[in-house]
Short mmCIF file of C-alpha atoms in Angstrom, two decimals:
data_model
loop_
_atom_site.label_atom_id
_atom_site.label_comp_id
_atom_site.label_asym_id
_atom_site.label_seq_id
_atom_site.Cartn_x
_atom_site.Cartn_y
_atom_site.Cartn_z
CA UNK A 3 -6.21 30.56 1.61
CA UNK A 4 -9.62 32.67 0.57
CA UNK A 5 -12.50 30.41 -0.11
CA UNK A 6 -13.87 31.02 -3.54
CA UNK A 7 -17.19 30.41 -5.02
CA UNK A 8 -18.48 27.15 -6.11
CA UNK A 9 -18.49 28.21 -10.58
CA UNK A 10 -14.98 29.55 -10.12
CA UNK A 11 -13.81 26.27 -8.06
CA UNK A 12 -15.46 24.03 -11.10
CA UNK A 13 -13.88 26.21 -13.85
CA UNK A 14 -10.23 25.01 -12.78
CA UNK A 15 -8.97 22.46 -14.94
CA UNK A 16 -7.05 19.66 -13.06
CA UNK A 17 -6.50 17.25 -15.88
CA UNK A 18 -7.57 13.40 -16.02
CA UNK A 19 -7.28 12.03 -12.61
CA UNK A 20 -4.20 9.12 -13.24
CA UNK A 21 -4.28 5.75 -12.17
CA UNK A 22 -0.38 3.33 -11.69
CA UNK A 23 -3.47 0.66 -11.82
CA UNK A 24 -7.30 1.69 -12.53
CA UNK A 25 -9.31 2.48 -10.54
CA UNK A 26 -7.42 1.18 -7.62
CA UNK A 27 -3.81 2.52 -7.13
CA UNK A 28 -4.59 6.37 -7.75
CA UNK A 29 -1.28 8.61 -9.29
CA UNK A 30 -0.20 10.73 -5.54
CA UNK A 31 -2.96 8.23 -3.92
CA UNK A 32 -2.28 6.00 -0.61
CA UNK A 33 -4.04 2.85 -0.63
CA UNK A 34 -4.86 0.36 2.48
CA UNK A 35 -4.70 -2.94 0.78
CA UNK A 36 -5.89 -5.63 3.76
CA UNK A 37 -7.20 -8.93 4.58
CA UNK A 38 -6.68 -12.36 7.17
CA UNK A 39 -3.34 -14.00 7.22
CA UNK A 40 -2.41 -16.49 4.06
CA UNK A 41 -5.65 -15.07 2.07
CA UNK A 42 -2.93 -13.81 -0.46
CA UNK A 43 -1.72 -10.47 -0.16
CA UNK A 44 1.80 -10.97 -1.16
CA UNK A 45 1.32 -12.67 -4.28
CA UNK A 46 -1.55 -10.40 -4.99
CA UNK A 47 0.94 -6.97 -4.43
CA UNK A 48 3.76 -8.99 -6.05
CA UNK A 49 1.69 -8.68 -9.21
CA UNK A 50 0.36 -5.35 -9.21
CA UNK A 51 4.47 -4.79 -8.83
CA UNK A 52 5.01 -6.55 -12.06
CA UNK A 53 1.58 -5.38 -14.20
CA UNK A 54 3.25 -2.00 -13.43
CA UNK A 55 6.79 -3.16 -14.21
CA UNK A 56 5.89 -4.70 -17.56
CA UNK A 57 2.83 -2.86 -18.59
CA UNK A 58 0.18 -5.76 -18.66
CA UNK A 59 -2.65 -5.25 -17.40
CA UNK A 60 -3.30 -6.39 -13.70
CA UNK A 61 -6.31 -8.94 -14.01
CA UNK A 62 -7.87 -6.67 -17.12
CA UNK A 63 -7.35 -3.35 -15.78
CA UNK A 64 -4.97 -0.96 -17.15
CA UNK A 65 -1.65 0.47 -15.60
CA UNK A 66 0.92 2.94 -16.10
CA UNK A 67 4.26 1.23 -17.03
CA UNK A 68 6.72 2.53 -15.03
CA UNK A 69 9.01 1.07 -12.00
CA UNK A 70 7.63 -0.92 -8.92
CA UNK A 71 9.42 -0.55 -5.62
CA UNK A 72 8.76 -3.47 -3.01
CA UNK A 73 9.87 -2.47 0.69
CA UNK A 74 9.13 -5.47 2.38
CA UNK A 75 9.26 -4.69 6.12
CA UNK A 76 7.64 -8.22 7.33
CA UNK A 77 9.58 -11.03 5.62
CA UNK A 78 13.30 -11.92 5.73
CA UNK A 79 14.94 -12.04 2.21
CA UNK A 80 15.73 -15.49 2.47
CA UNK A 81 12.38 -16.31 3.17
CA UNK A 82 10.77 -14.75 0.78
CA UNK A 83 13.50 -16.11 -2.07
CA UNK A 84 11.68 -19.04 -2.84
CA UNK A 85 8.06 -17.95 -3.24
CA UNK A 86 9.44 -14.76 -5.26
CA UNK A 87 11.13 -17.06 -7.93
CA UNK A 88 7.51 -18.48 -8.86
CA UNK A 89 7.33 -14.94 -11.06
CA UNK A 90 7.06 -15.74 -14.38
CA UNK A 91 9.95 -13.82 -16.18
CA UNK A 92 10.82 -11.26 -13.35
CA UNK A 93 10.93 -7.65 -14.94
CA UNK A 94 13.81 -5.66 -14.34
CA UNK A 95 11.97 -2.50 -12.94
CA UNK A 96 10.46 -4.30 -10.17
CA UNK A 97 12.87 -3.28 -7.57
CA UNK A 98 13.10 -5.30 -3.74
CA UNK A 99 13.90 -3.80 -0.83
CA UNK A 100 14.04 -5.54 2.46
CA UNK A 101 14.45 -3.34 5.24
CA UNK A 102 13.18 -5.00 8.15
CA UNK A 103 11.37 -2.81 11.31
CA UNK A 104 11.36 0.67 10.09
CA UNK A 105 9.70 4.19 11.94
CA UNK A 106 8.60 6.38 9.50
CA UNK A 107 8.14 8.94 11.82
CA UNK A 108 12.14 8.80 12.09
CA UNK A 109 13.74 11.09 9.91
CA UNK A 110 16.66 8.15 8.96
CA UNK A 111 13.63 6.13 8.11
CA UNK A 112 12.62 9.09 6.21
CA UNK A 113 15.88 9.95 4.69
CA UNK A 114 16.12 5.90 3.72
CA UNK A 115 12.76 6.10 1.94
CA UNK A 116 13.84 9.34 0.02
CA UNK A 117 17.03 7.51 -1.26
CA UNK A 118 15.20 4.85 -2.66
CA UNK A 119 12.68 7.11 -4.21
CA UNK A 120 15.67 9.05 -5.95
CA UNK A 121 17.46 5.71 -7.14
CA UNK A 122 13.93 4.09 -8.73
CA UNK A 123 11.97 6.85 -9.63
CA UNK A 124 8.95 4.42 -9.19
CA UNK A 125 5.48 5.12 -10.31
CA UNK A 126 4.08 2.13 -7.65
CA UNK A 127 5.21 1.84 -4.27
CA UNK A 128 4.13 -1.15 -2.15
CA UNK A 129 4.82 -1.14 1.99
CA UNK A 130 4.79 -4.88 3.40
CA UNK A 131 3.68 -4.15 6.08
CA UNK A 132 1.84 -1.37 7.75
CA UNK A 133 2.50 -2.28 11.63
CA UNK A 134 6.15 -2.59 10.95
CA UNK A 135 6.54 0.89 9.37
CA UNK A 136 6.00 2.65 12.55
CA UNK A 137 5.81 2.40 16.35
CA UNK A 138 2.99 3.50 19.10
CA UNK A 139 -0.89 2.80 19.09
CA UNK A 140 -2.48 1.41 15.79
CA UNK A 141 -5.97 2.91 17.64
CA UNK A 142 -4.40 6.20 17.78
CA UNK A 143 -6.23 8.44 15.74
CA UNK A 144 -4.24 11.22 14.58
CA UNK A 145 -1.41 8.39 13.36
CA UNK A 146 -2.80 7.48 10.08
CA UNK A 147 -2.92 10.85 8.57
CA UNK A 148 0.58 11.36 9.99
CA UNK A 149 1.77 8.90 8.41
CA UNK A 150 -0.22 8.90 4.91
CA UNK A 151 0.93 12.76 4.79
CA UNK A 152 4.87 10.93 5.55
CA UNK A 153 4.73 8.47 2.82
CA UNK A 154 3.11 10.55 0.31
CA UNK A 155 5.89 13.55 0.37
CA UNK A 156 8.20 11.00 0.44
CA UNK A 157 6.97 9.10 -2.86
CA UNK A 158 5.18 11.32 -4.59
CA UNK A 159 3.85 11.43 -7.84
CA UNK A 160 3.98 7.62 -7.39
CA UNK A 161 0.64 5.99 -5.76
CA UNK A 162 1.40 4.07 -2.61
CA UNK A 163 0.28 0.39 -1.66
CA UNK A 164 0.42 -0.40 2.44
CA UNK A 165 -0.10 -3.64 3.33
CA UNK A 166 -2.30 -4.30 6.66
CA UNK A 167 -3.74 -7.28 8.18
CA UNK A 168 -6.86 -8.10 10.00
CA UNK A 169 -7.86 -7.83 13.31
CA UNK A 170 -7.64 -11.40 14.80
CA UNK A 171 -11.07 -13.15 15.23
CA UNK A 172 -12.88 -13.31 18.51
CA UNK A 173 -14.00 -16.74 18.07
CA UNK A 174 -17.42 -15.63 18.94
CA UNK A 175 -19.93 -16.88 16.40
CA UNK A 176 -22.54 -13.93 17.37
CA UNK A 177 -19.66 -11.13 16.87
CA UNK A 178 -21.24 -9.20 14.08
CA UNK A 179 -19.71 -6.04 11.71
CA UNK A 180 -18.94 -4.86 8.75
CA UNK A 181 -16.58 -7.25 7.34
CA UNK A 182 -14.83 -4.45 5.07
CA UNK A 183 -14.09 -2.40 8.62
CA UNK A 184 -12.11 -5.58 9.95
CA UNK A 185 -8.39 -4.61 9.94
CA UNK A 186 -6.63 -4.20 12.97
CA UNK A 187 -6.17 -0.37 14.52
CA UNK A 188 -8.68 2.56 14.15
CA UNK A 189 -10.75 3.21 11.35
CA UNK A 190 -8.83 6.24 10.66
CA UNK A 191 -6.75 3.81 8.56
CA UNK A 192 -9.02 3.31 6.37
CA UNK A 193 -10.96 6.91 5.99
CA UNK A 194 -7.54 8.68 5.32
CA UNK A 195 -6.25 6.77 2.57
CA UNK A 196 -7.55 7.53 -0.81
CA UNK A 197 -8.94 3.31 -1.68
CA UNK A 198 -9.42 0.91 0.78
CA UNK A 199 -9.39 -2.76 -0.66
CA UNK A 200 -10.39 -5.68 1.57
CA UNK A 201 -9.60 -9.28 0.61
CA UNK A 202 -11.42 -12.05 0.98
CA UNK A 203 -11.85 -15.52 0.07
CA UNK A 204 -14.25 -16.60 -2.10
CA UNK A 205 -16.97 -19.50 -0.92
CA UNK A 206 -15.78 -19.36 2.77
CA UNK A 207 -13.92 -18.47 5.47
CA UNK A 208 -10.18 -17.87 5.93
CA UNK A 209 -8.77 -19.72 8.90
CA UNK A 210 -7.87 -16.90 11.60
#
């Protein structure tokens, strides 16, 4: 690749950057969607899934209408039954997938992801959750871009939604940091993905 100069490089036209939901699920994109245990993030992905499956708009912002695909790595079906039938008229392109532990860096994990891709066609993807979808140290550095670069040729065009939790609490009161670099693993995580989005709870504290 020859570098070129700075007027040629802004005279390319790459069309309107795309958005499944704007601004935060980028078209191609990998997002890091975290936060504590019970602050929300099923429910929370569970809708993105259907404001993309329908077409509404998730909490004002506007989507692409196109197919969701859930791989939930984390929860048993049958657990998960119940909760899932609080959706309000489930759509019919949000697709479920329970898979249980998967390794991405497996080629039949791999090969499993790329059949599902091929039977959905989905324009969202979201991963419940990140430290089942892969084995070895979440403080390894070179993983997340492995694995980003993985799920991306896997599921591309569609953007990609992975699911990660906070690190646990100390318990120490004088502990201090940024509360948006809190997840569990290295920050690599979080600088290799295209949107990082931290939840919190409002007014308080989320029990650890």
């Amino acid at each position: 690749m020859t570098p070129i100069s700075l007027p040629e490089f802004l005279a390319r036209e790459y069309g309107e950057l795309r958005f499944a939901i704007k601004p935060y699920v980028p078209i191609e994109g990998v997002v890091l969607l975290y936060g504590k245990t019970r602050i929300g993030k099923s429910p929370l992905t569970w809708e993105m899934a259907r404001c993309v499956a329908t077409g509404e708009p998730f909490f004002g912002h506007p989507v692409i209408q196109g197919r969701a695909l859930y791989i939930d790595l984390d929860t048993p079906d049958k657990l998960v039954h119940a909760r899932m039938k609080l959706i309000e008229q489930p759509p019919p392109n949000f697709f479920v997938e329970f898979s249980g532990v998967r390794n991405i860096m497996h080629t039949v994990t791999q090969e499993q992801f790329k059949k599902f891709k091929a039977e959905v066609e989905p324009t969202l993807v979201i991963i419940n959750t990140l430290r089942k979808l892969y084995t070895g140290d979440e403080k390894d550095a070179s993983l997340p871009s492995r694995i980003y670069a993985i799920l991306h040729s896997i599921f591309a065009p569609a953007g990609v939604v992975v699911v990660h939790h906070d690190k646990k609490s100390s318990g120490d009161p004088k502990t201090t940091g940024d509360p948006d670099e809190a997840f569990s693993g290295h920050m690599a995580w979080l600088n290799d993905c295209q949107v990082g989005i931290h939840l919190v709870k409002a007014g308080g504290k989320v029990p650890g």
